Tab-separated table of C-alpha atoms in Angstrom:
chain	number	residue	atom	x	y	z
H	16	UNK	CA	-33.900	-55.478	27.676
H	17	UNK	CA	-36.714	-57.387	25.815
H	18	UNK	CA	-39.363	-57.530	28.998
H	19	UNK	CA	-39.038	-53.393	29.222
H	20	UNK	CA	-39.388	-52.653	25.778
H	21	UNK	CA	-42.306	-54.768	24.807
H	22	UNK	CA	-44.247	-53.360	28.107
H	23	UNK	CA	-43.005	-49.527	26.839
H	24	UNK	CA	-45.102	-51.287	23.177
H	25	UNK	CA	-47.669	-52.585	25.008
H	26	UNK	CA	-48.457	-50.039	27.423
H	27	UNK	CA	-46.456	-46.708	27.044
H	28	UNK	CA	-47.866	-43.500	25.061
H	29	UNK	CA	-46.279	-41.628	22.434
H	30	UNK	CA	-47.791	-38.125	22.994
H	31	UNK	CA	-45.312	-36.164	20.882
H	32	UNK	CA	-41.872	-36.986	19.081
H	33	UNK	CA	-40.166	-36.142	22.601
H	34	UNK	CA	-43.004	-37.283	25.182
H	35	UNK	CA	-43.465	-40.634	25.942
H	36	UNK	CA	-45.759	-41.535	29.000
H	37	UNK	CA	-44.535	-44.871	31.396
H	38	UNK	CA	-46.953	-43.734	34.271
H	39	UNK	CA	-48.223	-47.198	33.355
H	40	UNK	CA	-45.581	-49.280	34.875
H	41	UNK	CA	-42.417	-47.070	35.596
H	42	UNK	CA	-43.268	-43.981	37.218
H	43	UNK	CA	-46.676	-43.688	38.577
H	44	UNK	CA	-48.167	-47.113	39.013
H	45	UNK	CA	-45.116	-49.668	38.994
H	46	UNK	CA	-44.984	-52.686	37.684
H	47	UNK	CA	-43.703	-54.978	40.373
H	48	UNK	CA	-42.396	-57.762	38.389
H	49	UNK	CA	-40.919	-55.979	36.196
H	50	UNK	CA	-39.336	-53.119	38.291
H	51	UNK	CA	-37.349	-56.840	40.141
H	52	UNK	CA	-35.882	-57.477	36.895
H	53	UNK	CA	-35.037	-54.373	36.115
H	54	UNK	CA	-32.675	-54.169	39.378
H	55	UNK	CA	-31.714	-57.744	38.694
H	56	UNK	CA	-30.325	-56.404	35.511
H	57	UNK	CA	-28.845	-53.438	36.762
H	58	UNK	CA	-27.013	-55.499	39.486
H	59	UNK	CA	-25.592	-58.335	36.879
H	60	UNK	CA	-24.019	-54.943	34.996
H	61	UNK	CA	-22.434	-53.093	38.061
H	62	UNK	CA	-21.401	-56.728	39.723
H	63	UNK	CA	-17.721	-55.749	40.013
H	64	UNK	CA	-17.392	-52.679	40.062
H	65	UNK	CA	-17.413	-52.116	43.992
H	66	UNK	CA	-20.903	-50.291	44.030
H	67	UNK	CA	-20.898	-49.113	47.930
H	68	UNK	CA	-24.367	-47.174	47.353
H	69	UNK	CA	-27.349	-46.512	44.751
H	70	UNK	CA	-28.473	-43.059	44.222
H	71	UNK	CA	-31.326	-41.727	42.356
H	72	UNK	CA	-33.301	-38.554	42.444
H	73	UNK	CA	-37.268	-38.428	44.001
H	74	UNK	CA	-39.677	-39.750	43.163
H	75	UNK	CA	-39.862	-41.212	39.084
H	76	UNK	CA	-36.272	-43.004	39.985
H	77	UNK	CA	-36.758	-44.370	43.346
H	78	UNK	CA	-38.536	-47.592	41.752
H	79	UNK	CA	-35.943	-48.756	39.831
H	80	UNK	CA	-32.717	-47.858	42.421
H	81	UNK	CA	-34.376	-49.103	44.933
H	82	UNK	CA	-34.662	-52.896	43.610
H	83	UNK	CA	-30.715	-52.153	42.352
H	84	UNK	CA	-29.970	-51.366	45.689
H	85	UNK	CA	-31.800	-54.685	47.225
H	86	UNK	CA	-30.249	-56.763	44.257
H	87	UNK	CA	-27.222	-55.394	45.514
H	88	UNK	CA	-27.155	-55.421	48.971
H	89	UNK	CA	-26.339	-51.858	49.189
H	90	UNK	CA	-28.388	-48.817	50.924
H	91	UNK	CA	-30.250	-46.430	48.444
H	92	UNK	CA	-30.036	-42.767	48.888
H	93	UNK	CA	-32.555	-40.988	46.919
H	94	UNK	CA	-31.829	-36.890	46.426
H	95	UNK	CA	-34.542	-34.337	47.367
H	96	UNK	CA	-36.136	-31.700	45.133
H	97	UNK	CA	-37.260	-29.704	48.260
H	98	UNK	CA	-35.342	-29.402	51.867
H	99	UNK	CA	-37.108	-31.336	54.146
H	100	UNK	CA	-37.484	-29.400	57.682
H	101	UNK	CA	-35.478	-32.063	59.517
H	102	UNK	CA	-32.535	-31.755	57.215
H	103	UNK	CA	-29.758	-29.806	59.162
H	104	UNK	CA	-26.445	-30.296	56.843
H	105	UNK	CA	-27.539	-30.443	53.479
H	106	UNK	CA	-25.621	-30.398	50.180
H	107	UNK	CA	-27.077	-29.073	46.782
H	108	UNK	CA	-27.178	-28.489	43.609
H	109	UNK	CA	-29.217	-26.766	41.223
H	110	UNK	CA	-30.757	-28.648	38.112
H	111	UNK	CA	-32.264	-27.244	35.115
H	112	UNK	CA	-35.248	-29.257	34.108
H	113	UNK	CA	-36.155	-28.846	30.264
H	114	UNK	CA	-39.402	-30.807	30.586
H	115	UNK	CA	-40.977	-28.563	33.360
H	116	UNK	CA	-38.571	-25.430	31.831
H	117	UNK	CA	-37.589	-24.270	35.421
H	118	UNK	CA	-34.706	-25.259	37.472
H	119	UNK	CA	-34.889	-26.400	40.656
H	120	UNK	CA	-32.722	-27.556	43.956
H	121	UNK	CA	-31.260	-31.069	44.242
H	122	UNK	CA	-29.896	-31.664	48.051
H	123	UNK	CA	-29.595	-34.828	50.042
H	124	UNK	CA	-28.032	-34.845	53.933
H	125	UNK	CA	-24.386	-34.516	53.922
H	126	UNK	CA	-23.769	-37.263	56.382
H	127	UNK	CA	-25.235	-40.119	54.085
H	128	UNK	CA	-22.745	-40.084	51.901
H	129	UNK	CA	-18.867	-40.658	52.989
H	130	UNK	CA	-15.755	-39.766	50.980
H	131	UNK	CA	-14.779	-42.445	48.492
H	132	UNK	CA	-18.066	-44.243	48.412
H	133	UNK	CA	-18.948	-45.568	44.834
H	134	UNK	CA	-22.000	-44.767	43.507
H	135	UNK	CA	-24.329	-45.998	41.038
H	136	UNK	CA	-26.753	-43.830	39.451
H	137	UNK	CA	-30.090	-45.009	38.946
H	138	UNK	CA	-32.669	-42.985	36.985
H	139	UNK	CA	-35.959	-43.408	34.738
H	140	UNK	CA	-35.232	-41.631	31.823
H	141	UNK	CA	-32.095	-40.229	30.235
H	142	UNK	CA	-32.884	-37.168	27.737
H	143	UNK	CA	-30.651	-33.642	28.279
H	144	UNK	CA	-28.451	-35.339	30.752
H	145	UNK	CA	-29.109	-32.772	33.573
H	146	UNK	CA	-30.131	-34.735	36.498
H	147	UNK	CA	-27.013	-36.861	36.021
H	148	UNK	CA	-24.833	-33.994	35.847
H	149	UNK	CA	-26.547	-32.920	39.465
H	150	UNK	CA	-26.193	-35.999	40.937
H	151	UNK	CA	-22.214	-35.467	39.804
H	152	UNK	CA	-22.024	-32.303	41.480
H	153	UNK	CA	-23.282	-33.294	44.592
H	154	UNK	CA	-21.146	-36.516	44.418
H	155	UNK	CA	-17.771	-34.371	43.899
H	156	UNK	CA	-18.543	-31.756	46.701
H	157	UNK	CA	-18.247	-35.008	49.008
H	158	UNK	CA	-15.171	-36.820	47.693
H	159	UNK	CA	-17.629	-39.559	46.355
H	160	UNK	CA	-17.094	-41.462	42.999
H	161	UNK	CA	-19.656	-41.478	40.633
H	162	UNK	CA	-18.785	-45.025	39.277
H	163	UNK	CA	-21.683	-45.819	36.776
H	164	UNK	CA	-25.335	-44.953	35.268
H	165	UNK	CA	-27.867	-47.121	34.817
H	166	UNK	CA	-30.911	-45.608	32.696
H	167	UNK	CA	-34.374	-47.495	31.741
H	168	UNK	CA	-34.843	-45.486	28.776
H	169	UNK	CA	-32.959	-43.517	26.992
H	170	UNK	CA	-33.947	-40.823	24.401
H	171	UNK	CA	-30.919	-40.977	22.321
H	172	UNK	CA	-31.114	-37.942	20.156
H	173	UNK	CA	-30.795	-35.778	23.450
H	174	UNK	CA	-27.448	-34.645	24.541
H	175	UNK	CA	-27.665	-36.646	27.847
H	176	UNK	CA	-25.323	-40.071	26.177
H	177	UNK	CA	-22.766	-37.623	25.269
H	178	UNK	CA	-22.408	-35.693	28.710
H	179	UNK	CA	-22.143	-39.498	30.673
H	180	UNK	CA	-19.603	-40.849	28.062
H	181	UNK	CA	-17.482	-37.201	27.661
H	182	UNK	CA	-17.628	-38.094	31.933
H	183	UNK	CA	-16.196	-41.249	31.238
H	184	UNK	CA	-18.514	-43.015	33.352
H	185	UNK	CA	-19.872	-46.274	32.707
H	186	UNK	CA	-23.360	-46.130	31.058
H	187	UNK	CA	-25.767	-48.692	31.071
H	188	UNK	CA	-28.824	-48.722	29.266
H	189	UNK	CA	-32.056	-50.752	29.160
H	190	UNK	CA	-33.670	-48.866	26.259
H	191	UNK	CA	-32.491	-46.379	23.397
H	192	UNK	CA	-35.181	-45.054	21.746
H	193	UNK	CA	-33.764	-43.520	18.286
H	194	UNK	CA	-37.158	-41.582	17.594
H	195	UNK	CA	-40.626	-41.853	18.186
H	196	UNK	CA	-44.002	-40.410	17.300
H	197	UNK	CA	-47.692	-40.920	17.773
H	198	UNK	CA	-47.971	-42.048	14.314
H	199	UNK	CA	-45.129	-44.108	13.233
H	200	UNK	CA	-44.487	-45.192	16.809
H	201	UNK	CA	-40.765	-46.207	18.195
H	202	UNK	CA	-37.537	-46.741	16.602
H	203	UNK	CA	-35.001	-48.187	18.830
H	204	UNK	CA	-31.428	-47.812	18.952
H	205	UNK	CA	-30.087	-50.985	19.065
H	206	UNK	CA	-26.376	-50.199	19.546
H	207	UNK	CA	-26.983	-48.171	23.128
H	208	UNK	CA	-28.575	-51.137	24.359
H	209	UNK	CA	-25.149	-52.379	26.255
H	210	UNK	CA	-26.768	-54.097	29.269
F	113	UNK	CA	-41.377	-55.219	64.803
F	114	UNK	CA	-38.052	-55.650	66.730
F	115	UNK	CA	-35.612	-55.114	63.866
F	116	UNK	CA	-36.894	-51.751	62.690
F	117	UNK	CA	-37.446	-50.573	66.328
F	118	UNK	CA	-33.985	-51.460	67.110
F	119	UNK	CA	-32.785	-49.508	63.423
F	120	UNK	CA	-35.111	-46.310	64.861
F	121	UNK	CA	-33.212	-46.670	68.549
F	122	UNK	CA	-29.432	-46.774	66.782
F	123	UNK	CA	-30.120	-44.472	63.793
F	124	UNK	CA	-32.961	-42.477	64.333
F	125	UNK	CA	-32.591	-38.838	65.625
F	126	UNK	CA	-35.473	-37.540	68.291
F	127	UNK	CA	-35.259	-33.681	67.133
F	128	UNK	CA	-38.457	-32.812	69.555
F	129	UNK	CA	-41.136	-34.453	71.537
F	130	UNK	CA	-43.191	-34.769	68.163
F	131	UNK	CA	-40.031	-34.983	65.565
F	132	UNK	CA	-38.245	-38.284	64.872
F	133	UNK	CA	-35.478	-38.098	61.892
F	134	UNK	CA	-35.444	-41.478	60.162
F	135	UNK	CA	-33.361	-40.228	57.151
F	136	UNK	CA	-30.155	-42.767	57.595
F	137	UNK	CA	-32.427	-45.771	56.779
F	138	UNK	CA	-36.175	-45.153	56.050
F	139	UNK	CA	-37.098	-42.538	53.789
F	140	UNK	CA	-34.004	-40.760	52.475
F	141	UNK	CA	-31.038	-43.159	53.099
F	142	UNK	CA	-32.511	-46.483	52.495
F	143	UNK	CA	-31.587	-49.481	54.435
F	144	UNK	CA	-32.013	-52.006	51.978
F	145	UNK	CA	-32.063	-55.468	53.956
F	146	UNK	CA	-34.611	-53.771	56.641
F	147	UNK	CA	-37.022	-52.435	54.278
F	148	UNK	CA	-37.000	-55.907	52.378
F	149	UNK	CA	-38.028	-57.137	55.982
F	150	UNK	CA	-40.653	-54.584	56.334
F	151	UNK	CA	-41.817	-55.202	52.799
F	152	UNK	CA	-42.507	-58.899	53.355
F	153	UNK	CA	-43.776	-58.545	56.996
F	154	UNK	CA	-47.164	-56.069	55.673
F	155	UNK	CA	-47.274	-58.685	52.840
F	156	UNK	CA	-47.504	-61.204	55.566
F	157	UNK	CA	-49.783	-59.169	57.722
F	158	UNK	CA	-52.632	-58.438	54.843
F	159	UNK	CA	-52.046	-61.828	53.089
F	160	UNK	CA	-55.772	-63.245	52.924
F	161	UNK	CA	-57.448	-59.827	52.452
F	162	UNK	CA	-57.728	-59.921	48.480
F	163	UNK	CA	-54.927	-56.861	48.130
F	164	UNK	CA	-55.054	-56.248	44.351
F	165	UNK	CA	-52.835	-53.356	44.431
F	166	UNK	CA	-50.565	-51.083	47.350
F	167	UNK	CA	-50.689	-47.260	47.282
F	168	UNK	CA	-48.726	-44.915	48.795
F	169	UNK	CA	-47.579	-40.918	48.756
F	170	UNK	CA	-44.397	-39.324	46.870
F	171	UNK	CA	-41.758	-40.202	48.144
F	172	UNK	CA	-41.070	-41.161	52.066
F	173	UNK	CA	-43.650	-43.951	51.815
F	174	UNK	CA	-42.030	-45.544	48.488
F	175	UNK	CA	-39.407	-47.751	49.487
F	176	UNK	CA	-41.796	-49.595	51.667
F	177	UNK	CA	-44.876	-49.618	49.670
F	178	UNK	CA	-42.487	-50.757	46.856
F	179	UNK	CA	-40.934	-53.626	49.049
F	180	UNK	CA	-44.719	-54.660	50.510
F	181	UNK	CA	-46.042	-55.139	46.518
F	182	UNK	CA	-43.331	-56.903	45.409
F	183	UNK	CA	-43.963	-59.550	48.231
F	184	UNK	CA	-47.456	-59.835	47.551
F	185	UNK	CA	-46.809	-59.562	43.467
F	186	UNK	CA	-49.443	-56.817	43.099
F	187	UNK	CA	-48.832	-53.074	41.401
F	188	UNK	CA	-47.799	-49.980	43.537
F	189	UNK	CA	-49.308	-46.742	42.353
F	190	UNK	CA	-47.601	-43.967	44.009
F	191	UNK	CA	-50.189	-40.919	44.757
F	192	UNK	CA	-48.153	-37.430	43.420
F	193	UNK	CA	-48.193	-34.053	45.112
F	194	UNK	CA	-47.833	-31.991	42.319
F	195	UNK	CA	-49.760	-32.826	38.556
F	196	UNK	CA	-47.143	-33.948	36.011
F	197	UNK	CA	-47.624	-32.518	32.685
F	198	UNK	CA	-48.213	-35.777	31.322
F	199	UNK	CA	-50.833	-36.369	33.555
F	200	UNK	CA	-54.037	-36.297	31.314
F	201	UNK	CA	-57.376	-37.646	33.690
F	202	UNK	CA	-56.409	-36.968	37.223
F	203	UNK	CA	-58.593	-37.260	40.431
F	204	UNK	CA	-57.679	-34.720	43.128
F	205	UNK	CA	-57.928	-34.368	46.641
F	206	UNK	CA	-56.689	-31.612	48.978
F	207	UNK	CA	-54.456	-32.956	52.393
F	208	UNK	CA	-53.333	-30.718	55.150
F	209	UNK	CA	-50.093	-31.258	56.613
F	210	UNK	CA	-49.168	-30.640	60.272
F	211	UNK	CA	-45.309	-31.352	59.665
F	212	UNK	CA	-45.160	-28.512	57.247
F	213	UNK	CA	-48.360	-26.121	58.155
F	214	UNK	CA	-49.351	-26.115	54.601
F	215	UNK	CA	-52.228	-27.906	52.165
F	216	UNK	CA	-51.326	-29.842	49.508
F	217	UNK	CA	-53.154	-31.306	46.355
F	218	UNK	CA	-52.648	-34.954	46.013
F	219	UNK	CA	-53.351	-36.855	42.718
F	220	UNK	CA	-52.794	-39.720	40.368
F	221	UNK	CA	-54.351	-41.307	37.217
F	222	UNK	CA	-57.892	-41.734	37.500
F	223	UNK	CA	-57.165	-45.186	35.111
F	224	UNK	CA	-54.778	-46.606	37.563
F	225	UNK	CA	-57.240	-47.928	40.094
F	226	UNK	CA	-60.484	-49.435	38.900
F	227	UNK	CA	-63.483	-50.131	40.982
F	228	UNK	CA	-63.455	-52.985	43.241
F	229	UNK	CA	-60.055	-52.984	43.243
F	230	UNK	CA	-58.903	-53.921	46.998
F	231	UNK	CA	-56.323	-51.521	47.909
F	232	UNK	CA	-53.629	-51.607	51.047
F	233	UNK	CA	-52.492	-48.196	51.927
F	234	UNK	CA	-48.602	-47.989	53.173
F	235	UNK	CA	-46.643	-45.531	54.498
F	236	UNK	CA	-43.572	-44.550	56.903
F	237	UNK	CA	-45.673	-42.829	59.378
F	238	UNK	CA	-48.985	-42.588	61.381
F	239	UNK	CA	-49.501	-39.273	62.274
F	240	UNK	CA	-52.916	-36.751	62.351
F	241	UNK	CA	-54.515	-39.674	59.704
F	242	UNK	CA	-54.527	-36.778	57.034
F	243	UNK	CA	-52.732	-38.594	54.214
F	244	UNK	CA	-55.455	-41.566	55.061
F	245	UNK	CA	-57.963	-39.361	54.913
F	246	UNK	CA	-56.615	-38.129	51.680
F	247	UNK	CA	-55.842	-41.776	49.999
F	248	UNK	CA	-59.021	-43.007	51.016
F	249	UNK	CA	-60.898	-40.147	49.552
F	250	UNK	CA	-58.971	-40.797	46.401
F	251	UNK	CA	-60.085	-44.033	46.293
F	252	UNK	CA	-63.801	-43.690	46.813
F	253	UNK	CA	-63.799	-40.953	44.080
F	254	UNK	CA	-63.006	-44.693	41.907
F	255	UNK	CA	-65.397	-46.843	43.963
F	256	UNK	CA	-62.204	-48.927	45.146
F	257	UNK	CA	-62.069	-50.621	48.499
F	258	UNK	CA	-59.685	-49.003	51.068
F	259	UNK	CA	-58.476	-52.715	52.419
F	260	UNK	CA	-55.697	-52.250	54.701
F	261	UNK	CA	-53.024	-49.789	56.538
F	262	UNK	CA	-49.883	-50.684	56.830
F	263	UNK	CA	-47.536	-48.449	58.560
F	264	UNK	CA	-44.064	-48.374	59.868
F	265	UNK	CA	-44.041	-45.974	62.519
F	266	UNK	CA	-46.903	-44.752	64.228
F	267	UNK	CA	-46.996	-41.669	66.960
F	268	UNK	CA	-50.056	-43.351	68.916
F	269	UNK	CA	-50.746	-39.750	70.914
F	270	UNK	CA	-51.681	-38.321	67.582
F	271	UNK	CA	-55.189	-39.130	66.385
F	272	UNK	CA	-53.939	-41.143	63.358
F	273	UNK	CA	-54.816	-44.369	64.810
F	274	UNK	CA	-58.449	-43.132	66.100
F	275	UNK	CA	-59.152	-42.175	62.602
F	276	UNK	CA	-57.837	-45.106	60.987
F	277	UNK	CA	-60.235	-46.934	63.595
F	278	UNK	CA	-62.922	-45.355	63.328
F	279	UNK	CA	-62.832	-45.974	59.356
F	280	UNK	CA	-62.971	-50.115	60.380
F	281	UNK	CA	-59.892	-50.402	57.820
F	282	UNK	CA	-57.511	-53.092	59.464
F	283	UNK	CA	-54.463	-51.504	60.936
F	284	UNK	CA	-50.977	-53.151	60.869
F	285	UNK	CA	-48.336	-51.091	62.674
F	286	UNK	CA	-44.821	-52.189	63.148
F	287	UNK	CA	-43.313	-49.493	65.358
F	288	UNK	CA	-45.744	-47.544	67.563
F	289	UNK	CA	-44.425	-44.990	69.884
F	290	UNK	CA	-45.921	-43.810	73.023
F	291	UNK	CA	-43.598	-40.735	73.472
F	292	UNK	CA	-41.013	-39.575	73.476
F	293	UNK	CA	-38.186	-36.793	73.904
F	294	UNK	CA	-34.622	-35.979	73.249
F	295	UNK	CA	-33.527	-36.705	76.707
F	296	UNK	CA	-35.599	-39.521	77.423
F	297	UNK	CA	-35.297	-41.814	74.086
F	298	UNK	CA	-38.447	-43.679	73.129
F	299	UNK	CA	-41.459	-45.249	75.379
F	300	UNK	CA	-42.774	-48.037	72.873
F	301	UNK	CA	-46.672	-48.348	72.787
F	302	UNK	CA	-46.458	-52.301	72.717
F	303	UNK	CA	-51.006	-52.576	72.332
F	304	UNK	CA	-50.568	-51.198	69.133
F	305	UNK	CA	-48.180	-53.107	67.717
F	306	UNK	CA	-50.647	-55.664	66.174
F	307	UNK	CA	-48.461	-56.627	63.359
């Protein structure tokens, strides 16, 4: 997607050959415009494939699943990293994050989610593949189908690709970076880009 | 705001006389359509008043904040509870929390905002005025202008409101209850409903 990579050119920073900082426009201060077409574009690539609900995980996701969700016309349910008091039936899941090297506990209200929903999973940034594999957990202890991915970036020398596609599930991808580094700066991938 | 009172009366869950659950449609379960409502009603509300960006907190106040900026085709910056490693300049400031008994550091890029920016605060509820008090300390540490609340729900026997007052920052509040209890439902404060 041409609009997402030249703002990740314009306004992202490289700080090491696997950091790359979007608090720019995609996780911290959000680029309005741009978040709309990203959801517009996420919706055109899930359009048939009878997406009852969007899913993401709080808070760098919730951006770009929640203008999926509106493009849609579905609800978005966006998993917790911490169980709020009022929760009283949740499911969980625990997650292993290698950025912040800890793990921690994934759980959303059992109630929101209803056997045989199809859901699209909408997240940030695709690198080790572990939130998605979370998200799949949580989906299968409620008879839910995980029926797609959709990913802004994707670091694609991580193992994350190869955990969605040995899933089988449908992966689309806004931007495959093949490496990067403060010096020689980005080199995409062009043959992830399948959205 | 009739639709999203009628939403709180069909899905919303009165736990105590100080505890409403909104998680089936406002700030874990997202109704899509209503918050798209919500969005363009505070972008409505606050059109005229120079907005040059929305803020809100991680991650109940997102979905709205999110809808309200892409109405008014300004930036939302999301204020973060925790520092992200990435984070290199951040300004701090320390909120107490009456929901969970417990202080909390909240924080975002000190680039993000510049000064004079006009700013229009959102969030999902109205409670002590301790997360104001936090955003707008935020923003005077970057000589921004505080120009506008906008919030969804407000508990008007809390001193929220009286702080938010007594700070002259216009107010626009879409729900505002008076009280209420599990066996009882909801008394609607209809005076503070300005929006």
């Amino acid at each position: 997607m041409d609009q997402l990579k030249e703002t990740i050119l314009e306004k992202g920073k490289i700080l090491s050959p696997s950091i790359l900082k979007v608090d720019q426009f995609l996780n911290h201060c959000i680029d309005t415009e741009l978040m709309d077409a990203i959801g517009k574009r996420f919706a055109d690539c899930f359009a048939g494939h009878g997406i009852t609900k969007v899913i993401t995980i709080e808070s760098g996701g919730i951006a770009p699943a929640l203008m999926t969700a509106v493009h849609m016309g579905v609800p978005l349910i966006f998993a917790k990293k911490a169980v709020p008091s009022t929760m009283t039936d949740p499911v969980f899941v625990t997650v292993h994050s290698f950025t912040k090297n800890m793990d921690y506990t994934l759980c959303m209200g059992r109630s929101l989610i209803a056997p045989g929903d199809r859901v699209l999973f909408i997240d940030d940034f695709l690198a080790n593949g572990q939130a998605f594999e979370g998200i799949r957990t949580l989906l299968e202890q409620q008879q839910a189908v995980l029926a797609g991915a959709g990913i802004c970036i994707e670091k694609s020398w991580q193992p994350g690709r190869r955990i969605v596609e040995e899933a089988s599930i449908p992966l689309c991808t806004l931007a495959s970076i093949a490496s990067m580094s403060p010096e020689e700066g980005i080199t995409w991938n062009l043959d992830h880009e399948t959205c």
